[in-house]
Structure formats: structure tokens, C-alpha cells
Amino acid sequence: MTALTLSTAGAATLRADALVVGVAKGAGSKPGDLVLAPGAEAVDKAFGGKLAAVLATLGASGAEGELTKVPAPEGLKAPVVIAVGLGAAPEKNGAYDAEALRRAAGAAARSLAGSKKAGFALPIGSVEDAEAVAEGALLGAYAFTAYQAGENKLAPKDAKAAGAKQALAEVAVLGAKPRDKAYKAAAERAIALAEEINRARDLVNTPPNDLYPESFAAVATAAGKEHGIKVQVLDEKALVKGGYGGILGVGQGAARGPRLVKLAYTHPKAEKTLALVGKGITYDSGGISLKPAGHNETMKCDMAGAAAVFATVVSAARLGLRVNVTAWLALAENMPSGSATRPGDVLRMYSGKTVEVLNTDAEGRLVMADALTRASEENPDAIVDVATLTGAMVLALGNRTFGIMSNDEAFRTSIHEIAEEVGEASWPMPLPADLRKGMDSSTADIANMGERMGGGLVAGLFLKEFVGEGIAWAHLDIAGPAFHEGAPYGYTPKGGTGSAVRTLVKLAERTAAGDLG
């Protein structure tokens, strides 16, 4: 993990491999109209006041995430200056948007892979700005190299040399106040949050031959011991005894059995309890309803919801939030075999309801249903479930936005506002009552499939059936943003992203503060 320091050093005197400054689009009409962001003053002075002109000559436009590297002149201890675009400059005396700072810091940190130390002289006018820069840099510096030659002790030396560069070792945030309690707290929060998001990313990126229900449960158990979180693991025998037909039905075709993991963080002065449920399909082949060719390669990411709620409860414990947070990880492999659930089978769920399985590739809702019922038994103040649930949601909202459904409009609105505040794109979605009829079954209480159109909403309606009466509930379908297959951007890497963790942690903080009623 990249180290973070709040530095009192000036940009000109900091000894580092590189200095990062911000540049924005000016209000002028010419392409070369650039504005240096606050924090770059000492660097500009070393360039004789001509840094903006130099950058413009090199083609810099100030566009968000754009990187321009220039050799440092005499007067700076660092050998390289990296100018990162912040987008449009704010109006006079205005502040840069926190998400713009996050993305800029992330892009710069990623470009510095293999470096030992970099100074970030981006505009910091408040504690929130400092936290945004720190968070973005720590997330942007992320690298998953566990399976590459450079990490293999048995690999030949030349293979190790060809391995991927390690993450930037240290981020020094300039302009912050290391002795100020608020700044120190912001830095500690950024470190804890980034480390847990990166842990979630690691889990999503881990290949399914190494991450399966039992090994995921072991990771959760170890984290619980480290951070004082109570962990309970239900194995196959316990699931059979408890009647968890949904989880067992999905996992029965795999050689490695399913698990239901409960992680409970409690605070002695907490007045509210938040329950989180995560879909943890460690590999999804589709089961007997096998996925077509070209759709299996990234299905290790189908446990991203479980990774998100796991990261959230650990973050809550590390931050000492005054709220009880319980995470339920519904873990299974969905595999085809002679023992696998067949289309047409009927499962008796933990709630007692029966479900006719029309499509074994609609498995996430089955494991989630059992976990939602179990979470409801503890009567929390609210339940939020997180899942890479439907391709339909990707069709509706694209690859970067998750959908929010809820049985409580005010709760849905609050989560949407929180997500936007922390920089996670989301959109509130309805739960139309007319779509419920499509899941009627002549054999069982309900079918696991309904109308094809609006499939993401149908899945939400199915989950709603298993939420306890009177409990505020929201469903986050993160199928789009959980796994990024394109080129990295901002602080978002290729592969697992840690989607929804920042939203859930902020929700827990708001709940602790009593801001959600």
C-alpha cells in the first residue's frame, strides 16, 4: 500500500522523484489559455513565471486527467514536474470540485508507478480538499501484481525485470496542515478507506481458483480478528441445518461448497444498526443455463458486492464509527454439473417461500434472498444490498453508473445524494408494481425470472419479497461499474474498482451522526 504523508515542505524544497501541480482550462477563447491552479506558485517561479506557457507549447489543454511531464529547472529539488488537468477553472475565488481533485491526483499517481516519492502540490483550500487529493492519489496508485512475474520468487531474473512496475511508494500532500487535528483525521480516513477499497479490488481481481467461498470466508475471519469484528461462518452443514435453500441451491453444482459469512462491528454508544448484504458469487458460469462464449472471462468479479460490504464493515471498525454495521456475505460458486440445480427445480428458501428456478444464471437473487431474510431477523434500522446483479442494469445505465432501488423513496434519495457527493455515479430506479406479475409461478410461490424488459427492476422486485416488513431497504445494482475492462482513468484502475464502498461508508457515517433520521 502506498504511504501517505502531509508535508510541511515547500514545493521547491521537497526532495522527491516528481512534483504534481494542477492546470485548468482558462476562460479565454484560445486553445492555449491555461490557468495554473493554486499550489503551483513555487514551481511556476522556478520556471520564471512561464510554466503555463511551457505547458501550452507542449500541447496541454487543462482537460480533466490530462498529464504533461516536463524536466524541472534549477531551483527545484525534484527532477520532474507533472501537470495534471483539472478541467474548467472555477469562477473567481471559487474552489475546485472534490471529484476533480480526486481524479487528477489518481491519474498522476498512476503515472508515477515505480517511483519512490511524489509531492502533490494541488489546490488545497480546506480539509475536504486535502482528503480528496489524498484519497485520489492512494486509489490511483493501486496496482494488482500478485500474479505477475515480478512477484514470483521462482521466476528467472529476466522475467522479474519484465514484471509490472510497483505502485508509487509514497504520496506527500503539500499545503495540508499535519499538526492540525482535522487534517490528521482526514488523512487517517483517506488511508483507511483507500486500503479497504484496494482490499476489495484485490478480492475482485483474484482468480477464482484461489478465491472461492471457503477462502473468502478465511479472509473475512482474519480481518475480523485484526480489527475486533465478530465473524460467524455458516458452512454447508450449517446452511442445510438452517434451511438456506437459495444459497445451497446455487452452490450445489460446485465442487467447493457455499458459505454465509456474518461480520458484525458494534460500537458501545451506537444508536442505529445498518445491515449490508453482498452478492458473493466467486465464479459465475451461469450453471446449467450456461453463459455464451465471451461472457465467462470476467465472471470472477461476480463477488464484487460481497467485497464491497466486507470492505465497508472493516472501514467502519477502523474509523470507530458510532453505529453498528453488520455485513452478510452470500458466497457460492455457480457451476454446471450432475448435481447442479436445473431449470424447473423448486427451492425452499430460508424465509420458507418456494422459488421456481427458470434460469440458473439468475442465481445472485437466490443467494441474496436468503441473506436478506436472515439480516431482517435482526431488525436493523436499514438494509442495503449490493450486487453485480443484472446485465439489464448495464444496458440501462452504462458501465460507470449503478442503479438504486428501494422500498423507501426518501432512503433512496439519501443514498443517491451520498453517492454523488463521494464521486460515485448512480441513478435512482423505480420498482414498478406491474412487473411483479411476471414472476408469478403456477408451481411455486414465485419464479426467479419475470419479464425480459426491465430485467434489472424485476430483480429488485424479487429481492424486495425477502425484506422484513417495516425495514427501510435499498438495492444497489453495481453490475456496470464493479469491473472496469477499459483503459484506466482518474483513480479507476483496470479490473476491480471497489464500487459502492465510498457510498456505504459515508452512509454509515451519516447514520452514526443521526443525519438519516
Short mmCIF file of C-alpha atoms in Angstrom, two decimals:
data_model
loop_
_atom_site.label_atom_id
_atom_site.label_comp_id
_atom_site.label_asym_id
_atom_site.label_seq_id
_atom_site.Cartn_x
_atom_site.Cartn_y
_atom_site.Cartn_z
CA MET A 1 0.00 0.00 0.00
CA THR A 2 1.25 3.48 -0.89
CA ALA A 3 2.27 5.54 2.15
CA LEU A 4 0.71 8.96 2.78
CA THR A 5 2.27 11.97 4.47
CA LEU A 6 1.05 15.52 4.98
CA SER A 7 4.18 17.52 4.24
CA THR A 8 5.19 20.91 5.59
CA ALA A 9 7.89 21.22 2.91
CA GLY A 10 7.51 23.73 0.13
CA ALA A 11 7.24 22.52 -3.45
CA ALA A 12 10.64 23.97 -4.28
CA THR A 13 12.45 22.26 -1.40
CA LEU A 14 10.75 18.85 -1.35
CA ARG A 15 13.08 16.00 -2.28
CA ALA A 16 11.02 13.65 -4.42
CA ASP A 17 11.00 11.89 -7.78
CA ALA A 18 8.34 14.26 -9.10
CA LEU A 19 6.15 17.23 -8.26
CA VAL A 20 2.49 17.22 -9.31
CA VAL A 21 0.75 20.52 -10.00
CA GLY A 22 -2.69 21.33 -11.35
CA VAL A 23 -3.59 23.15 -14.55
CA ALA A 24 -7.05 24.12 -15.74
CA LYS A 25 -8.82 25.43 -18.79
CA GLY A 26 -8.92 29.21 -18.72
CA ALA A 27 -11.87 31.41 -19.61
CA GLY A 28 -10.20 32.64 -22.81
CA SER A 29 -11.18 31.50 -26.27
CA LYS A 30 -7.73 30.37 -27.38
CA PRO A 31 -6.76 26.68 -27.02
CA GLY A 32 -3.62 27.63 -25.13
CA ASP A 33 -5.38 29.63 -22.41
CA LEU A 34 -4.25 27.76 -19.32
CA VAL A 35 -4.62 28.57 -15.65
CA LEU A 36 -2.19 27.25 -13.08
CA ALA A 37 -4.09 26.00 -10.05
CA PRO A 38 -3.19 27.20 -6.54
CA GLY A 39 -0.27 25.22 -5.16
CA ALA A 40 1.86 25.66 -8.28
CA GLU A 41 3.24 29.10 -7.35
CA ALA A 42 6.72 27.96 -6.25
CA VAL A 43 7.05 25.70 -9.26
CA ASP A 44 5.98 28.48 -11.61
CA LYS A 45 8.54 30.78 -10.01
CA ALA A 46 11.28 28.26 -10.78
CA PHE A 47 10.16 28.39 -14.42
CA GLY A 48 10.49 32.17 -14.38
CA GLY A 49 6.73 32.59 -14.34
CA LYS A 50 6.42 30.80 -17.68
CA LEU A 51 5.18 27.34 -16.64
CA ALA A 52 1.76 27.83 -18.23
CA ALA A 53 3.38 28.95 -21.49
CA VAL A 54 5.72 25.94 -21.48
CA LEU A 55 2.82 23.56 -20.90
CA ALA A 56 0.74 25.20 -23.64
CA THR A 57 3.66 24.84 -26.06
CA LEU A 58 3.72 21.13 -25.27
CA GLY A 59 0.03 20.86 -26.11
CA ALA A 60 -1.51 20.93 -22.64
CA SER A 61 -5.14 21.99 -22.63
CA GLY A 62 -6.07 21.60 -18.96
CA ALA A 63 -8.57 18.86 -19.82
CA GLU A 64 -9.52 16.64 -16.91
CA GLY A 65 -6.93 13.90 -16.33
CA GLU A 66 -4.52 15.14 -19.00
CA LEU A 67 -0.88 14.66 -17.99
CA THR A 68 2.09 16.70 -19.19
CA LYS A 69 5.60 15.95 -17.95
CA VAL A 70 8.43 18.46 -18.12
CA PRO A 71 12.00 18.41 -16.75
CA ALA A 72 12.33 20.56 -13.65
CA PRO A 73 14.56 23.66 -13.86
CA GLU A 74 17.15 24.69 -11.31
CA GLY A 75 15.55 25.77 -8.08
CA LEU A 76 13.50 22.59 -7.61
CA LYS A 77 14.77 19.52 -5.75
CA ALA A 78 12.54 17.17 -7.75
CA PRO A 79 13.76 16.32 -11.29
CA VAL A 80 10.33 16.17 -12.95
CA VAL A 81 7.17 18.26 -12.89
CA ILE A 82 3.87 16.66 -13.84
CA ALA A 83 0.99 18.98 -14.70
CA VAL A 84 -2.38 17.28 -14.43
CA GLY A 85 -5.56 18.70 -15.93
CA LEU A 86 -8.40 19.71 -13.62
CA GLY A 87 -10.93 20.66 -16.27
CA ALA A 88 -12.55 24.08 -16.28
CA ALA A 89 -11.15 26.57 -13.79
CA PRO A 90 -13.68 27.67 -11.16
CA GLU A 91 -15.04 31.17 -11.10
CA LYS A 92 -13.01 33.78 -9.26
CA ASN A 93 -12.47 32.79 -5.61
CA GLY A 94 -14.23 29.51 -6.31
CA ALA A 95 -12.95 26.10 -5.20
CA TYR A 96 -12.13 23.12 -7.37
CA ASP A 97 -14.60 20.27 -7.18
CA ALA A 98 -13.52 17.45 -4.84
CA GLU A 99 -14.07 14.81 -7.50
CA ALA A 100 -11.90 16.74 -9.98
CA LEU A 101 -9.11 16.77 -7.37
CA ARG A 102 -9.59 13.05 -6.70
CA ARG A 103 -9.37 12.14 -10.36
CA ALA A 104 -6.40 14.41 -11.04
CA ALA A 105 -4.44 13.02 -8.09
CA GLY A 106 -5.35 9.50 -9.16
CA ALA A 107 -4.20 9.97 -12.74
CA ALA A 108 -0.91 11.49 -11.60
CA ALA A 109 -0.25 8.78 -9.03
CA ARG A 110 -0.88 6.04 -11.57
CA SER A 111 1.60 7.64 -14.00
CA LEU A 112 4.26 7.51 -11.29
CA ALA A 113 4.26 3.73 -10.87
CA GLY A 114 7.74 2.58 -9.94
CA SER A 115 8.66 5.89 -8.23
CA LYS A 116 9.59 6.17 -4.58
CA LYS A 117 8.04 9.51 -3.69
CA ALA A 118 5.98 12.27 -5.29
CA GLY A 119 4.86 15.64 -3.95
CA PHE A 120 1.29 16.66 -4.76
CA ALA A 121 1.04 20.46 -4.91
CA LEU A 122 -2.61 20.56 -5.96
CA PRO A 123 -5.07 23.24 -4.80
CA ILE A 124 -5.90 22.68 -1.13
CA GLY A 125 -8.09 25.31 0.43
CA SER A 126 -9.79 23.10 3.01
CA VAL A 127 -9.63 19.82 4.90
CA GLU A 128 -12.02 18.35 2.33
CA ASP A 129 -9.63 19.26 -0.49
CA ALA A 130 -6.71 17.62 1.28
CA GLU A 131 -8.72 14.46 1.85
CA ALA A 132 -9.83 14.37 -1.80
CA VAL A 133 -6.23 14.64 -3.03
CA ALA A 134 -5.02 12.00 -0.58
CA GLU A 135 -7.85 9.62 -1.39
CA GLY A 136 -7.48 10.03 -5.14
CA ALA A 137 -3.71 9.53 -5.04
CA LEU A 138 -3.92 6.40 -2.87
CA LEU A 139 -6.62 4.89 -5.08
CA GLY A 140 -4.86 5.89 -8.29
CA ALA A 141 -1.57 4.36 -7.19
CA TYR A 142 -3.20 0.93 -6.84
CA ALA A 143 -1.57 -1.95 -8.69
CA PHE A 144 -2.51 -5.65 -8.64
CA THR A 145 0.74 -7.53 -9.28
CA ALA A 146 0.36 -10.65 -7.14
CA TYR A 147 0.29 -12.99 -10.13
CA GLN A 148 2.89 -11.27 -12.30
CA ALA A 149 6.49 -12.32 -12.85
CA GLY A 150 7.94 -9.61 -10.63
CA GLU A 151 6.14 -11.16 -7.65
CA ASN A 152 7.12 -14.75 -8.43
CA LYS A 153 10.12 -15.83 -6.34
CA LEU A 154 10.78 -18.77 -8.65
CA ALA A 155 10.71 -16.72 -11.85
CA PRO A 156 14.01 -16.11 -13.70
CA LYS A 157 15.66 -12.74 -13.07
CA ASP A 158 14.90 -11.51 -16.58
CA ALA A 159 11.23 -12.37 -16.11
CA LYS A 160 11.16 -10.45 -12.84
CA ALA A 161 12.67 -7.43 -14.56
CA ALA A 162 9.87 -7.56 -17.12
CA GLY A 163 7.21 -7.62 -14.41
CA ALA A 164 4.81 -4.75 -13.83
CA LYS A 165 6.05 -1.69 -12.00
CA GLN A 166 5.14 -1.43 -8.36
CA ALA A 167 2.80 1.26 -7.12
CA LEU A 168 4.12 4.71 -6.20
CA ALA A 169 5.67 4.16 -2.77
CA GLU A 170 4.85 7.48 -1.06
CA VAL A 171 2.44 10.35 -1.60
CA ALA A 172 3.32 13.66 0.07
CA VAL A 173 0.39 16.08 0.12
CA LEU A 174 1.69 19.65 0.15
CA GLY A 175 -0.31 22.53 1.52
CA ALA A 176 -2.04 20.43 4.18
CA LYS A 177 -1.52 21.00 7.90
CA PRO A 178 -0.03 17.88 9.51
CA ARG A 179 -0.35 19.23 13.07
CA ASP A 180 -4.00 20.22 12.66
CA LYS A 181 -6.38 17.62 14.17
CA ALA A 182 -8.89 17.94 11.35
CA TYR A 183 -6.25 17.42 8.66
CA LYS A 184 -4.77 14.47 10.55
CA ALA A 185 -8.22 12.89 10.87
CA ALA A 186 -8.86 13.43 7.16
CA ALA A 187 -5.56 11.74 6.29
CA GLU A 188 -6.34 8.80 8.56
CA ARG A 189 -9.76 8.43 6.97
CA ALA A 190 -8.28 8.55 3.47
CA ILE A 191 -5.75 5.86 4.38
CA ALA A 192 -8.30 3.54 5.96
CA LEU A 193 -10.82 3.97 3.17
CA ALA A 194 -8.27 3.56 0.37
CA GLU A 195 -6.72 0.48 1.98
CA GLU A 196 -10.11 -1.20 2.30
CA ILE A 197 -11.22 -0.22 -1.21
CA ASN A 198 -7.95 -1.62 -2.51
CA ARG A 199 -8.53 -4.79 -0.49
CA ALA A 200 -11.92 -5.10 -2.22
CA ARG A 201 -10.20 -4.57 -5.57
CA ASP A 202 -7.68 -7.29 -4.73
CA LEU A 203 -10.51 -9.72 -3.93
CA VAL A 204 -12.31 -8.96 -7.18
CA ASN A 205 -9.09 -9.35 -9.17
CA THR A 206 -8.05 -12.62 -7.52
CA PRO A 207 -8.62 -15.54 -9.89
CA PRO A 208 -11.42 -17.94 -8.92
CA ASN A 209 -9.10 -20.91 -8.47
CA ASP A 210 -7.71 -19.05 -5.44
CA LEU A 211 -10.80 -17.12 -4.30
CA TYR A 212 -13.78 -19.36 -3.60
CA PRO A 213 -16.36 -19.36 -0.77
CA GLU A 214 -14.16 -21.04 1.82
CA SER A 215 -11.06 -18.94 1.09
CA PHE A 216 -13.12 -15.72 1.00
CA ALA A 217 -14.55 -16.68 4.40
CA ALA A 218 -10.99 -17.19 5.68
CA VAL A 219 -10.01 -13.69 4.53
CA ALA A 220 -13.04 -12.26 6.35
CA THR A 221 -12.23 -14.23 9.51
CA ALA A 222 -8.64 -12.96 9.53
CA ALA A 223 -9.78 -9.35 9.07
CA GLY A 224 -12.29 -9.76 11.87
CA LYS A 225 -9.59 -10.87 14.28
CA GLU A 226 -7.37 -7.97 13.27
CA HIS A 227 -10.00 -5.26 13.67
CA GLY A 228 -12.19 -6.55 16.50
CA ILE A 229 -15.11 -7.60 14.31
CA LYS A 230 -17.18 -10.62 15.30
CA VAL A 231 -17.27 -13.16 12.45
CA GLN A 232 -19.60 -16.12 12.03
CA VAL A 233 -19.21 -18.55 9.12
CA LEU A 234 -22.00 -20.95 8.16
CA ASP A 235 -20.60 -23.88 6.19
CA GLU A 236 -22.59 -26.40 4.16
CA LYS A 237 -23.74 -28.40 7.19
CA ALA A 238 -24.91 -25.26 8.97
CA LEU A 239 -26.65 -24.00 5.84
CA VAL A 240 -28.50 -27.31 5.45
CA LYS A 241 -29.49 -27.30 9.13
CA GLY A 242 -30.68 -23.69 8.84
CA GLY A 243 -32.67 -24.26 5.66
CA TYR A 244 -30.81 -21.82 3.41
CA GLY A 245 -32.23 -23.27 0.20
CA GLY A 246 -31.26 -20.36 -2.02
CA ILE A 247 -27.55 -20.38 -1.17
CA LEU A 248 -27.41 -24.19 -1.21
CA GLY A 249 -29.30 -24.41 -4.49
CA VAL A 250 -26.86 -22.11 -6.25
CA GLY A 251 -23.78 -23.77 -4.79
CA GLN A 252 -24.77 -27.42 -5.09
CA GLY A 253 -23.27 -27.85 -8.56
CA ALA A 254 -19.77 -26.80 -7.48
CA ALA A 255 -17.01 -28.96 -6.01
CA ARG A 256 -16.37 -26.23 -3.42
CA GLY A 257 -19.32 -25.57 -1.18
CA PRO A 258 -21.08 -22.28 -0.36
CA ARG A 259 -20.82 -20.16 2.76
CA LEU A 260 -22.79 -17.44 4.52
CA VAL A 261 -20.50 -15.11 6.44
CA LYS A 262 -21.65 -12.59 9.02
CA LEU A 263 -19.31 -9.79 10.14
CA ALA A 264 -20.59 -7.62 12.97
CA TYR A 265 -18.96 -4.39 14.08
CA THR A 266 -20.57 -2.89 17.17
CA HIS A 267 -19.98 0.38 18.97
CA PRO A 268 -20.91 0.67 22.66
CA LYS A 269 -22.60 4.04 22.12
CA ALA A 270 -24.31 3.22 18.82
CA GLU A 271 -27.98 4.09 18.49
CA LYS A 272 -28.55 2.74 14.98
CA THR A 273 -27.80 -0.51 13.17
CA LEU A 274 -27.08 -0.77 9.46
CA ALA A 275 -27.16 -4.18 7.76
CA LEU A 276 -25.32 -4.74 4.47
CA VAL A 277 -25.84 -7.74 2.21
CA GLY A 278 -23.39 -8.59 -0.58
CA LYS A 279 -23.64 -10.96 -3.51
CA GLY A 280 -20.59 -13.22 -3.41
CA ILE A 281 -20.65 -15.48 -6.45
CA THR A 282 -16.93 -16.18 -6.63
CA TYR A 283 -17.36 -17.54 -10.14
CA ASP A 284 -20.48 -17.50 -12.27
CA SER A 285 -20.61 -19.88 -15.20
CA GLY A 286 -24.38 -19.48 -15.41
CA GLY A 287 -24.86 -23.02 -14.13
CA ILE A 288 -26.96 -25.31 -16.33
CA SER A 289 -28.18 -22.15 -18.10
CA LEU A 290 -24.59 -21.75 -19.25
CA LYS A 291 -23.36 -18.34 -20.30
CA PRO A 292 -22.48 -17.99 -24.00
CA ALA A 293 -18.87 -17.82 -25.18
CA GLY A 294 -17.31 -14.45 -24.45
CA HIS A 295 -19.31 -13.86 -21.28
CA ASN A 296 -17.36 -16.04 -18.84
CA GLU A 297 -13.95 -14.40 -18.82
CA THR A 298 -14.68 -11.72 -16.25
CA MET A 299 -17.08 -13.67 -14.05
CA LYS A 300 -14.60 -13.73 -11.20
CA CYS A 301 -15.99 -10.25 -10.50
CA ASP A 302 -19.44 -11.55 -9.54
CA MET A 303 -18.49 -11.33 -5.88
CA ALA A 304 -17.86 -7.56 -6.02
CA GLY A 305 -20.93 -6.84 -3.90
CA ALA A 306 -19.66 -9.08 -1.09
CA ALA A 307 -16.23 -7.45 -1.38
CA ALA A 308 -17.85 -4.01 -1.08
CA VAL A 309 -19.84 -4.75 2.08
CA PHE A 310 -16.84 -6.55 3.60
CA ALA A 311 -14.64 -3.51 2.95
CA THR A 312 -17.32 -1.25 4.42
CA VAL A 313 -17.67 -3.05 7.74
CA VAL A 314 -13.87 -3.14 8.17
CA SER A 315 -13.70 0.58 7.32
CA ALA A 316 -16.39 1.30 9.94
CA ALA A 317 -14.36 -0.59 12.53
CA ARG A 318 -11.11 1.15 11.63
CA LEU A 319 -12.77 4.56 11.78
CA GLY A 320 -14.56 3.74 15.04
CA LEU A 321 -17.92 4.87 13.72
CA ARG A 322 -20.66 5.25 16.31
CA VAL A 323 -23.02 2.87 14.51
CA ASN A 324 -23.46 -0.88 14.43
CA VAL A 325 -22.65 -2.27 10.98
CA THR A 326 -23.28 -5.87 10.02
CA ALA A 327 -22.21 -7.36 6.70
CA TRP A 328 -23.65 -10.56 5.27
CA LEU A 329 -21.58 -12.22 2.54
CA ALA A 330 -23.61 -14.71 0.49
CA LEU A 331 -20.85 -16.84 -1.06
CA ALA A 332 -21.17 -19.57 -3.68
CA GLU A 333 -19.79 -20.81 -6.99
CA ASN A 334 -22.38 -21.23 -9.74
CA MET A 335 -21.20 -24.25 -11.73
CA PRO A 336 -22.81 -26.80 -14.08
CA SER A 337 -22.55 -30.46 -13.07
CA GLY A 338 -24.65 -33.53 -12.46
CA SER A 339 -25.60 -32.17 -9.04
CA ALA A 340 -26.37 -28.61 -10.17
CA THR A 341 -29.80 -27.00 -9.84
CA ARG A 342 -31.78 -27.44 -13.06
CA PRO A 343 -34.20 -25.02 -14.75
CA GLY A 344 -37.57 -26.13 -13.42
CA ASP A 345 -36.33 -27.07 -9.95
CA VAL A 346 -38.04 -25.53 -6.93
CA LEU A 347 -36.01 -24.27 -3.98
CA ARG A 348 -37.36 -23.72 -0.49
CA MET A 349 -35.75 -20.53 0.74
CA TYR A 350 -34.66 -19.61 4.27
CA SER A 351 -37.81 -17.49 4.53
CA GLY A 352 -39.99 -20.52 3.82
CA LYS A 353 -41.05 -19.25 0.41
CA THR A 354 -40.60 -21.53 -2.58
CA VAL A 355 -38.91 -20.33 -5.76
CA GLU A 356 -39.19 -21.93 -9.18
CA VAL A 357 -35.82 -21.62 -10.89
CA LEU A 358 -36.48 -20.83 -14.53
CA ASN A 359 -32.92 -19.72 -15.26
CA THR A 360 -29.91 -20.83 -13.20
CA ASP A 361 -27.99 -17.76 -14.41
CA ALA A 362 -30.36 -15.63 -12.32
CA GLU A 363 -28.58 -17.00 -9.28
CA GLY A 364 -27.48 -13.86 -7.47
CA ARG A 365 -31.00 -13.02 -6.37
CA LEU A 366 -31.32 -16.53 -4.86
CA VAL A 367 -28.31 -16.24 -2.53
CA MET A 368 -29.20 -12.63 -1.75
CA ALA A 369 -32.76 -13.58 -0.83
CA ASP A 370 -31.61 -15.93 1.93
CA ALA A 371 -29.16 -13.35 3.27
CA LEU A 372 -31.78 -10.57 3.18
CA THR A 373 -34.21 -12.69 5.19
CA ARG A 374 -31.55 -13.55 7.73
CA ALA A 375 -30.46 -9.91 8.02
CA SER A 376 -34.09 -8.85 8.51
CA GLU A 377 -34.46 -11.17 11.51
CA GLU A 378 -32.14 -8.89 13.48
CA ASN A 379 -34.46 -5.93 12.78
CA PRO A 380 -31.83 -3.38 11.72
CA ASP A 381 -32.78 0.24 11.10
CA ALA A 382 -31.95 -0.18 7.42
CA ILE A 383 -30.67 -2.80 4.97
CA VAL A 384 -28.62 -2.07 1.86
CA ASP A 385 -27.73 -4.86 -0.51
CA VAL A 386 -25.01 -4.60 -3.15
CA ALA A 387 -24.73 -6.88 -6.15
CA THR A 388 -23.45 -7.26 -9.69
CA LEU A 389 -26.96 -8.45 -10.35
CA THR A 390 -28.13 -7.83 -13.91
CA GLY A 391 -26.85 -7.12 -17.38
CA ALA A 392 -30.08 -5.20 -17.83
CA MET A 393 -28.80 -2.51 -15.47
CA VAL A 394 -25.68 -2.12 -17.59
CA LEU A 395 -27.87 -1.71 -20.67
CA ALA A 396 -29.90 0.94 -18.84
CA LEU A 397 -27.12 2.94 -17.17
CA GLY A 398 -23.85 2.00 -18.88
CA ASN A 399 -20.58 0.83 -17.41
CA ARG A 400 -19.93 3.60 -14.87
CA THR A 401 -23.25 4.12 -13.10
CA PHE A 402 -25.00 1.90 -10.59
CA GLY A 403 -28.74 1.77 -10.06
CA ILE A 404 -30.51 2.36 -6.75
CA MET A 405 -33.87 0.77 -5.94
CA SER A 406 -35.68 0.98 -2.62
CA ASN A 407 -38.91 0.43 -0.74
CA ASP A 408 -38.47 3.92 0.74
CA GLU A 409 -38.22 6.89 -1.60
CA ALA A 410 -36.54 9.15 0.98
CA PHE A 411 -33.93 6.48 1.72
CA ARG A 412 -33.25 6.01 -1.99
CA THR A 413 -32.83 9.76 -2.42
CA SER A 414 -30.40 9.94 0.51
CA ILE A 415 -28.22 7.18 -0.93
CA HIS A 416 -28.24 8.82 -4.35
CA GLU A 417 -27.17 12.15 -2.86
CA ILE A 418 -24.42 10.46 -0.82
CA ALA A 419 -23.12 8.61 -3.88
CA GLU A 420 -22.94 11.81 -5.89
CA GLU A 421 -21.19 13.58 -3.00
CA VAL A 422 -18.42 10.97 -2.76
CA GLY A 423 -17.94 10.80 -6.53
CA GLU A 424 -19.72 7.54 -7.37
CA ALA A 425 -22.09 7.83 -10.32
CA SER A 426 -25.54 6.43 -9.52
CA TRP A 427 -29.15 6.80 -10.54
CA PRO A 428 -32.44 6.18 -8.69
CA MET A 429 -34.56 3.49 -10.36
CA PRO A 430 -38.22 2.57 -9.78
CA LEU A 431 -39.79 -0.70 -8.66
CA PRO A 432 -42.94 -0.78 -10.83
CA ALA A 433 -45.62 -2.96 -9.24
CA ASP A 434 -46.87 -4.16 -12.63
CA LEU A 435 -43.62 -6.05 -13.24
CA ARG A 436 -44.23 -8.27 -10.21
CA LYS A 437 -46.89 -10.31 -12.00
CA GLY A 438 -44.32 -11.62 -14.48
CA MET A 439 -42.73 -13.64 -11.65
CA ASP A 440 -45.94 -15.48 -10.81
CA SER A 441 -45.42 -19.26 -10.85
CA SER A 442 -48.04 -21.99 -11.17
CA THR A 443 -45.72 -24.32 -9.25
CA ALA A 444 -44.11 -22.22 -6.51
CA ASP A 445 -44.67 -19.01 -4.57
CA ILE A 446 -42.56 -17.04 -7.03
CA ALA A 447 -40.26 -17.61 -10.03
CA ASN A 448 -36.72 -16.26 -10.22
CA MET A 449 -37.41 -14.72 -13.63
CA GLY A 450 -40.02 -12.31 -14.93
CA GLU A 451 -40.41 -10.04 -17.92
CA ARG A 452 -37.26 -9.60 -20.01
CA MET A 453 -37.78 -5.87 -20.47
CA GLY A 454 -36.91 -4.02 -17.28
CA GLY A 455 -34.96 -7.05 -16.05
CA GLY A 456 -32.94 -5.02 -13.56
CA LEU A 457 -36.14 -3.77 -11.96
CA VAL A 458 -37.62 -7.27 -11.93
CA ALA A 459 -34.58 -8.46 -9.98
CA GLY A 460 -35.09 -5.65 -7.48
CA LEU A 461 -38.74 -6.62 -7.06
CA PHE A 462 -37.69 -10.21 -6.40
CA LEU A 463 -35.30 -9.12 -3.64
CA LYS A 464 -37.96 -6.88 -2.10
CA GLU A 465 -40.05 -10.00 -1.41
CA PHE A 466 -37.45 -11.17 1.11
CA VAL A 467 -37.00 -7.95 3.11
CA GLY A 468 -38.62 -7.84 6.53
CA GLU A 469 -41.75 -5.75 6.93
CA GLY A 470 -41.19 -2.18 8.07
CA ILE A 471 -37.43 -2.15 7.36
CA ALA A 472 -36.03 0.54 5.07
CA TRP A 473 -34.17 -1.25 2.29
CA ALA A 474 -32.17 -0.27 -0.77
CA HIS A 475 -30.67 -2.34 -3.55
CA LEU A 476 -27.55 -1.20 -5.41
CA ASP A 477 -27.00 -2.95 -8.74
CA ILE A 478 -23.30 -2.34 -9.45
CA ALA A 479 -23.07 -4.64 -12.48
CA GLY A 480 -21.69 -1.80 -14.62
CA PRO A 481 -19.02 -0.06 -12.50
CA ALA A 482 -17.79 -3.02 -10.40
CA PHE A 483 -15.29 -4.21 -13.00
CA HIS A 484 -13.60 -1.90 -15.50
CA GLU A 485 -12.40 -3.57 -18.70
CA GLY A 486 -11.11 -0.47 -20.50
CA ALA A 487 -8.07 1.73 -20.01
CA PRO A 488 -7.59 3.20 -16.51
CA TYR A 489 -8.83 6.74 -15.91
CA GLY A 490 -8.61 9.06 -12.94
CA TYR A 491 -8.28 6.86 -9.86
CA THR A 492 -10.14 3.98 -11.53
CA PRO A 493 -7.88 1.05 -12.49
CA LYS A 494 -8.41 -1.72 -14.99
CA GLY A 495 -10.19 -4.62 -13.27
CA GLY A 496 -11.89 -4.42 -9.89
CA THR A 497 -12.88 -0.90 -8.85
CA GLY A 498 -14.24 -1.17 -5.29
CA SER A 499 -17.54 0.31 -6.45
CA ALA A 500 -20.04 1.36 -3.74
CA VAL A 501 -17.61 1.23 -0.80
CA ARG A 502 -17.30 5.01 -0.51
CA THR A 503 -21.08 5.39 -0.69
CA LEU A 504 -21.66 2.78 2.00
CA VAL A 505 -19.00 4.20 4.34
CA LYS A 506 -20.46 7.69 4.00
CA LEU A 507 -23.93 6.22 4.64
CA ALA A 508 -22.59 4.61 7.82
CA GLU A 509 -21.06 7.94 8.89
CA ARG A 510 -24.33 9.77 8.25
CA THR A 511 -26.23 7.12 10.18
CA ALA A 512 -23.80 7.43 13.09
CA ALA A 513 -24.30 11.20 13.10
CA GLY A 514 -28.09 10.79 13.09
CA ASP A 515 -28.44 12.57 9.75
CA LEU A 516 -30.69 9.90 8.21
CA GLY A 517 -33.44 10.04 10.81
#
